[in-house]
mmCIF file of C-alpha atoms in Angstrom:
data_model
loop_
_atom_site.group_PDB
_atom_site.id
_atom_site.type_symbol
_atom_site.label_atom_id
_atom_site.label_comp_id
_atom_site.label_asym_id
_atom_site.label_seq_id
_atom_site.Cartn_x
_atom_site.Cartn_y
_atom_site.Cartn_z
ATOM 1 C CA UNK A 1 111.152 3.073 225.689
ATOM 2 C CA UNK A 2 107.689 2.227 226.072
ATOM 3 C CA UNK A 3 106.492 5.635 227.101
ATOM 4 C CA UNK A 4 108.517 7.442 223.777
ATOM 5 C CA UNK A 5 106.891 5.039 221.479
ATOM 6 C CA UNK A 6 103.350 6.721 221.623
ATOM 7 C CA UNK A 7 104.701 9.762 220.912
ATOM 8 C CA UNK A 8 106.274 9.159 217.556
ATOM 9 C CA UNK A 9 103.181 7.815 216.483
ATOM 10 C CA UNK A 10 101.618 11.336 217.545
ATOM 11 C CA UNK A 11 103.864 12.938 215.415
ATOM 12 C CA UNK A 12 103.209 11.085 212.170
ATOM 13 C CA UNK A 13 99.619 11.526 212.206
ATOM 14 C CA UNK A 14 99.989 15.062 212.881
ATOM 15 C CA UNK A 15 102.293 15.317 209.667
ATOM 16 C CA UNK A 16 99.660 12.757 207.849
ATOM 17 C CA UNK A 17 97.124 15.074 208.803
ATOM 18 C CA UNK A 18 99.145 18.401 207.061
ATOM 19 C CA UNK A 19 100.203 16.860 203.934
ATOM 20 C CA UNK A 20 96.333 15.815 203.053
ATOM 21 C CA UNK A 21 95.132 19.299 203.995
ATOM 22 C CA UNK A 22 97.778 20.706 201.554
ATOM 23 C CA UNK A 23 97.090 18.059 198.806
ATOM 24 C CA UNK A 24 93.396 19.325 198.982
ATOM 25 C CA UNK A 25 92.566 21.728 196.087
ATOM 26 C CA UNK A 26 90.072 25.179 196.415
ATOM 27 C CA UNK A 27 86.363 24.558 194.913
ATOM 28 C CA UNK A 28 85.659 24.577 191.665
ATOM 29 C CA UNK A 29 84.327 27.599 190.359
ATOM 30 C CA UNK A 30 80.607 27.383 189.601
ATOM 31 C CA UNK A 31 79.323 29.396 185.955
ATOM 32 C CA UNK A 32 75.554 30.276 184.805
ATOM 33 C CA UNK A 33 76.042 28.595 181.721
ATOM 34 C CA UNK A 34 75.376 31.555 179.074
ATOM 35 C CA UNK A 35 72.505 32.417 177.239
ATOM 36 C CA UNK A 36 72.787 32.438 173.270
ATOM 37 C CA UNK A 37 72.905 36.279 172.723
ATOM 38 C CA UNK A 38 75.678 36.288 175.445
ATOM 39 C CA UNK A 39 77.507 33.644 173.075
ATOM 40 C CA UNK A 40 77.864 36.063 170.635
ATOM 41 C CA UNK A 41 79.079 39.408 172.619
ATOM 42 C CA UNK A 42 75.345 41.044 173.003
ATOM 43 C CA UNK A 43 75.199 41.266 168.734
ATOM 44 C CA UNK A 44 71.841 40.040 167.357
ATOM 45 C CA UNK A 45 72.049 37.943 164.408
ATOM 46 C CA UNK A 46 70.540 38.340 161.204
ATOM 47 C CA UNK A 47 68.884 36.043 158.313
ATOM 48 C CA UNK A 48 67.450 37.513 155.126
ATOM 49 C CA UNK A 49 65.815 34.783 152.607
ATOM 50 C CA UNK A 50 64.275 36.086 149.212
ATOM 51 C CA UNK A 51 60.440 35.890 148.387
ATOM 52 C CA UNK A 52 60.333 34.732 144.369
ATOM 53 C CA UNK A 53 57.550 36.652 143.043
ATOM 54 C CA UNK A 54 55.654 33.499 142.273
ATOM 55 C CA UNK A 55 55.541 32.934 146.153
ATOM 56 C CA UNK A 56 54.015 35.827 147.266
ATOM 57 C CA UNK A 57 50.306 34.823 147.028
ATOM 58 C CA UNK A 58 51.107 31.373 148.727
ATOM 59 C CA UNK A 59 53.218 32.969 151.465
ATOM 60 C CA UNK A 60 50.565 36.055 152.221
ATOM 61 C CA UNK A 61 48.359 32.783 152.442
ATOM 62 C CA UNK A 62 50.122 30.739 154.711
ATOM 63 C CA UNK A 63 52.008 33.439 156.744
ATOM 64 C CA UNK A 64 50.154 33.051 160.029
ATOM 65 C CA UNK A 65 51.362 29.227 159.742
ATOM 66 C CA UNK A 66 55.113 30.192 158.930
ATOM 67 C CA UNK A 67 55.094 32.939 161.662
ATOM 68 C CA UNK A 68 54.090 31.036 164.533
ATOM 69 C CA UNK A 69 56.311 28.656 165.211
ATOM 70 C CA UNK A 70 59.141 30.164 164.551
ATOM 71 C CA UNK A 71 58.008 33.345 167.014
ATOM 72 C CA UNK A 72 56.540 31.288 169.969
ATOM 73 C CA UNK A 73 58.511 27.818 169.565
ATOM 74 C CA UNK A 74 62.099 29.113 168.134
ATOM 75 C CA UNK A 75 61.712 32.775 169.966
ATOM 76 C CA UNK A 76 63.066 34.213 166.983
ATOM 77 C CA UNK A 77 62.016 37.448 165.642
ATOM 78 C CA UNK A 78 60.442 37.622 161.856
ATOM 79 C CA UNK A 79 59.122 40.082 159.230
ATOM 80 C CA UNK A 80 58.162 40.663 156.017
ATOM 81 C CA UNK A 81 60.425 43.655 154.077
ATOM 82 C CA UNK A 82 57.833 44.352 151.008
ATOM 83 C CA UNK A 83 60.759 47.254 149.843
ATOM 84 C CA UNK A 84 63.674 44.683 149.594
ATOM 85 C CA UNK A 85 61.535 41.611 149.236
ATOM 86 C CA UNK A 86 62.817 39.396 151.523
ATOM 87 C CA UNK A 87 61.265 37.905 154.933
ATOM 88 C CA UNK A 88 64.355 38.845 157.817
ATOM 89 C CA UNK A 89 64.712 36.945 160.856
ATOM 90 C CA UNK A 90 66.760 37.896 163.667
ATOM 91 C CA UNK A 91 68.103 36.215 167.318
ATOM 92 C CA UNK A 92 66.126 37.627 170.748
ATOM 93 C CA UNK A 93 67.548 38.186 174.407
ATOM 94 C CA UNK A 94 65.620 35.062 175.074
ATOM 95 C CA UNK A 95 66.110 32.711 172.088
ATOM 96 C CA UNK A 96 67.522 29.722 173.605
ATOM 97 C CA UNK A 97 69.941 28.366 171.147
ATOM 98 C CA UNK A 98 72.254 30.426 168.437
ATOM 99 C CA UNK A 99 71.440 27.477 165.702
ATOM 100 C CA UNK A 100 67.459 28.599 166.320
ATOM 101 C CA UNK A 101 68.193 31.470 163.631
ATOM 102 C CA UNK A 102 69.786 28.783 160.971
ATOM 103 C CA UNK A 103 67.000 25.884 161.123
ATOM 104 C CA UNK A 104 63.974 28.919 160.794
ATOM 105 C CA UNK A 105 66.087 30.451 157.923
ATOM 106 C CA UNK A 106 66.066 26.564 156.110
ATOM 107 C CA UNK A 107 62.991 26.092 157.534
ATOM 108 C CA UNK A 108 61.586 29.609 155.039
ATOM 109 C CA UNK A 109 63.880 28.887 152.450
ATOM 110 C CA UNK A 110 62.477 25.597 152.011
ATOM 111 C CA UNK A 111 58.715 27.250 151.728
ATOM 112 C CA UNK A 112 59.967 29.264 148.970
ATOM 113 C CA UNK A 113 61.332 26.114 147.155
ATOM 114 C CA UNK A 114 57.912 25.209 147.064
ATOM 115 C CA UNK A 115 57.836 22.779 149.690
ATOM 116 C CA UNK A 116 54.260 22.782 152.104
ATOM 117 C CA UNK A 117 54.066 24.287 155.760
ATOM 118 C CA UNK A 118 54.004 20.723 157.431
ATOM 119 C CA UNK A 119 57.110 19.212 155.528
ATOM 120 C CA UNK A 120 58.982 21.904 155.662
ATOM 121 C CA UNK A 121 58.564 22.321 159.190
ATOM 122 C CA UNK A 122 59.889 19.095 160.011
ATOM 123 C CA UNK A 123 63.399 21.264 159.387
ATOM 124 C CA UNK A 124 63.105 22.758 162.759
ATOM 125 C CA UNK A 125 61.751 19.850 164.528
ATOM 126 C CA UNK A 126 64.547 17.304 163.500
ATOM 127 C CA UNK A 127 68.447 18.127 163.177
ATOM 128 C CA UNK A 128 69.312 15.291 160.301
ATOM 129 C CA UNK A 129 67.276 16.754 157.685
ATOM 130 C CA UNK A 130 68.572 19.154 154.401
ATOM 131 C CA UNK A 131 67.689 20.008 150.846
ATOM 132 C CA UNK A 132 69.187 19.325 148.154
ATOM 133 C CA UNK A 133 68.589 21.109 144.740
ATOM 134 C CA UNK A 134 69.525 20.041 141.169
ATOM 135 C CA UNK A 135 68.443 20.987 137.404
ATOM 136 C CA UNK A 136 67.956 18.184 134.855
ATOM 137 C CA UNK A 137 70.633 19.783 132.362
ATOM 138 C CA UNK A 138 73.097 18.830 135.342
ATOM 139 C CA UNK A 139 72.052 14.914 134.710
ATOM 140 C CA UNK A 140 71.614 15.319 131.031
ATOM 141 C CA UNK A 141 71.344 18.020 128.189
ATOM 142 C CA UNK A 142 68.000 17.877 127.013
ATOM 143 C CA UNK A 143 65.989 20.564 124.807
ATOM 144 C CA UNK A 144 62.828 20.697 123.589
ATOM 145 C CA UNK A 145 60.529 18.064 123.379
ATOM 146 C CA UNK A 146 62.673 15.430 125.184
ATOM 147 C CA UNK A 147 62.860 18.109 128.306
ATOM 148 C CA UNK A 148 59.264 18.374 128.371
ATOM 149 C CA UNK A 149 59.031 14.375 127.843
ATOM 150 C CA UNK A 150 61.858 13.631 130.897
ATOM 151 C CA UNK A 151 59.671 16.089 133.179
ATOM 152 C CA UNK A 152 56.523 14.153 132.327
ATOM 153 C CA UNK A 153 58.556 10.675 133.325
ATOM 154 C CA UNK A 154 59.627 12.571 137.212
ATOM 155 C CA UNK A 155 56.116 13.656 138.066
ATOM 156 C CA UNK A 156 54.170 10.563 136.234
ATOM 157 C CA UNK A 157 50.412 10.607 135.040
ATOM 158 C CA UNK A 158 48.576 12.846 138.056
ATOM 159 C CA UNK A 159 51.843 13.156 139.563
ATOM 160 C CA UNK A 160 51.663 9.043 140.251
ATOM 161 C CA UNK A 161 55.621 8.451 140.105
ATOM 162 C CA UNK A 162 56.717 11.953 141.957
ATOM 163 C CA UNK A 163 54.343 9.855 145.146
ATOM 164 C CA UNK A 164 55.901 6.464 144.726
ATOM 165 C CA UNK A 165 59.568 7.757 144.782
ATOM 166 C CA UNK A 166 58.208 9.914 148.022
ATOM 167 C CA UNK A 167 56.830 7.391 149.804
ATOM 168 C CA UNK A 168 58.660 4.811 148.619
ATOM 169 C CA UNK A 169 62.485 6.680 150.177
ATOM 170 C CA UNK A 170 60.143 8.867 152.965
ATOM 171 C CA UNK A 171 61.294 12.370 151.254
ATOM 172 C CA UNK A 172 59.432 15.311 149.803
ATOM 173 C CA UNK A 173 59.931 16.181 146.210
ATOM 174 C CA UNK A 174 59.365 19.167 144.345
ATOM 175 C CA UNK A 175 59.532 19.564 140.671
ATOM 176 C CA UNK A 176 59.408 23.497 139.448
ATOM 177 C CA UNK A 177 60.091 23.488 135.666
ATOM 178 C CA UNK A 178 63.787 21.929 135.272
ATOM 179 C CA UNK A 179 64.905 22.631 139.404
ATOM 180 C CA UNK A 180 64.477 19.598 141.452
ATOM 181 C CA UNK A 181 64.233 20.314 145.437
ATOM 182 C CA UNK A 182 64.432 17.169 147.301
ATOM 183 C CA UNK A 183 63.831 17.660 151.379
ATOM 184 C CA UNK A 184 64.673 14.072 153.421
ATOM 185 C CA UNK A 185 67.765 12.811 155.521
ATOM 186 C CA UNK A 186 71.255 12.232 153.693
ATOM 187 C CA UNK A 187 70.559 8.418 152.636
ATOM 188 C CA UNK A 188 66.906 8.664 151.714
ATOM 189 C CA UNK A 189 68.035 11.884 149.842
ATOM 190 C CA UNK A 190 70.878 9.407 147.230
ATOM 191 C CA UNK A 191 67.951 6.766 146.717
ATOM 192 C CA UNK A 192 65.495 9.363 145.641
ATOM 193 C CA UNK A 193 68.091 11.149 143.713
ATOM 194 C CA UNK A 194 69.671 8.449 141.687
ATOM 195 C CA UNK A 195 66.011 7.243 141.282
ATOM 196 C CA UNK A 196 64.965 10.632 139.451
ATOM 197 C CA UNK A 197 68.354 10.563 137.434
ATOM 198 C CA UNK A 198 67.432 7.185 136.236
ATOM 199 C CA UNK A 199 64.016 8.661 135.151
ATOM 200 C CA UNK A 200 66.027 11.604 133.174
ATOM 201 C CA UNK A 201 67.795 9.275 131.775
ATOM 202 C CA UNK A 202 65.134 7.549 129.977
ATOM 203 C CA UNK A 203 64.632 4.445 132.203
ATOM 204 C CA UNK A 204 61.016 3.201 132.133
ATOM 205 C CA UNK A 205 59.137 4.086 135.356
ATOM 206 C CA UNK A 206 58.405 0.172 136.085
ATOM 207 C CA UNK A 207 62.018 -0.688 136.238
ATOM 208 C CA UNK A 208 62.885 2.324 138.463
ATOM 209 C CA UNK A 209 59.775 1.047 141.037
ATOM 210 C CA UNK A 210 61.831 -2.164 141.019
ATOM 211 C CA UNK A 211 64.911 -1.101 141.911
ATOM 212 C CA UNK A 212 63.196 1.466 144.375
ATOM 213 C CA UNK A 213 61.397 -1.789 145.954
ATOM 214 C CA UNK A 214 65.223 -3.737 146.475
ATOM 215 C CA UNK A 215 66.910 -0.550 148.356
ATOM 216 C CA UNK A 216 64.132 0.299 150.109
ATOM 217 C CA UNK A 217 63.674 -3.312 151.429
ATOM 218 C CA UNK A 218 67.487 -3.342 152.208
ATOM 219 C CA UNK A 219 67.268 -0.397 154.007
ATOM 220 C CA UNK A 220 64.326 -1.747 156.216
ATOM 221 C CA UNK A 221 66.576 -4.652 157.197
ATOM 222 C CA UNK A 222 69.550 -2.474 157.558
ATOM 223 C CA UNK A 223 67.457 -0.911 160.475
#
């Protein structure tokens, strides 16, 4: 009895043994992950953004500034059409990321808006950042005299309440005739918007500072 014991035990290990080896699964496959013009079949992408003839002295100007770092940083491909009139961008074999073409495409469209080189750039450098556009007739109809008095109220004497609202809600504003651009993050974007509405409105600049001062110190404790 004592000699058949051993050998049972022989026999259970043996079968241990198999069942692990068949509950072991092949390797895992290993992929290159792919590079963004294999993302889209081997089709280059294309962006086209208008020039506004009033932009084409300050863009000849500062073109050396837009082109580089969206050629060397973004590796995306630009030029200047001068039949169509638009600046085209398009995707390389060796631009890194498929959203590189969208973020130099805001990043032109918000030069056109008006917007300088170094705040506009800040589009392809951070991810949380937009533009948002608005006319004054959207807040309120206004013709004449008052529009020309309600522009006077957004930009201030020397452009004094257009800086305060900027550096009050850390955005960028421009004011071209009755557009409004405003370039900032979602939140900052509201405060400076409903501050500017207020000023359409007819609300005296030193009660909009006020209320600018309340948000923007709860917002400093928020973060």
């Amino acid at each position: 009895m004592s000699a058949e014991a051993p050998t049972s035990m022989e026999t259970q290990t043996v079968a241990s043994e198999t069942k692990l080896e068949s509950n072991t699964l092949p390797p895992k496959p290993k992929f290159e992950p792919l590079k963004a013009h294999e993302m889209s079949d081997g089709r280059i992408q294309f962006r086209k953004v208008s020039v506004p003839p009033h932009r084409y002295s300050p863009l000849k100007k500062y073109w050396m500034d837009i082109y580089t770092p969206i050629y060397e940083q973004m590796n995306i491909d630009i030029r200047m059409n001068l039949k169509a009139r638009k600046v085209e961008l398009k995707t390389r074999s060796d631009t890194p990321d498929v959203s590189n073409l969208q973020k130099c495409a805001d990043f032109v469209q918000a030069f056109m808006l008006g917007f300088d080189v170094p705040d506009a750039i800040a589009l392809l450098r951070l991810d949380e950042l937009y533009v948002e556009s608005f006319e004054i007739k959207d807040v309120k109809t206004l013709r004449g005299e008052h529009l020309s008095r309600a522009i006077g109220r957004l930009s201030g004497k020397g452009g004094k309440t257009k800086f305060a609202i900027e550096n009050a809600t850390k955005t960028r504003i421009v004011i071209a005739d009755t557009k409004i651009h405003i370039l900032g993050s979602f939140a900052n974007i509201k405060i400076a918007r409903d501050s500017l509405c207020s000023l359409i409105l007819g609300s005296p600049a030193g009660k909009v500072y006020s209320k600018l001062r309340q948000v923007t110190a709860r917002l400093a404790e928020r973060f």
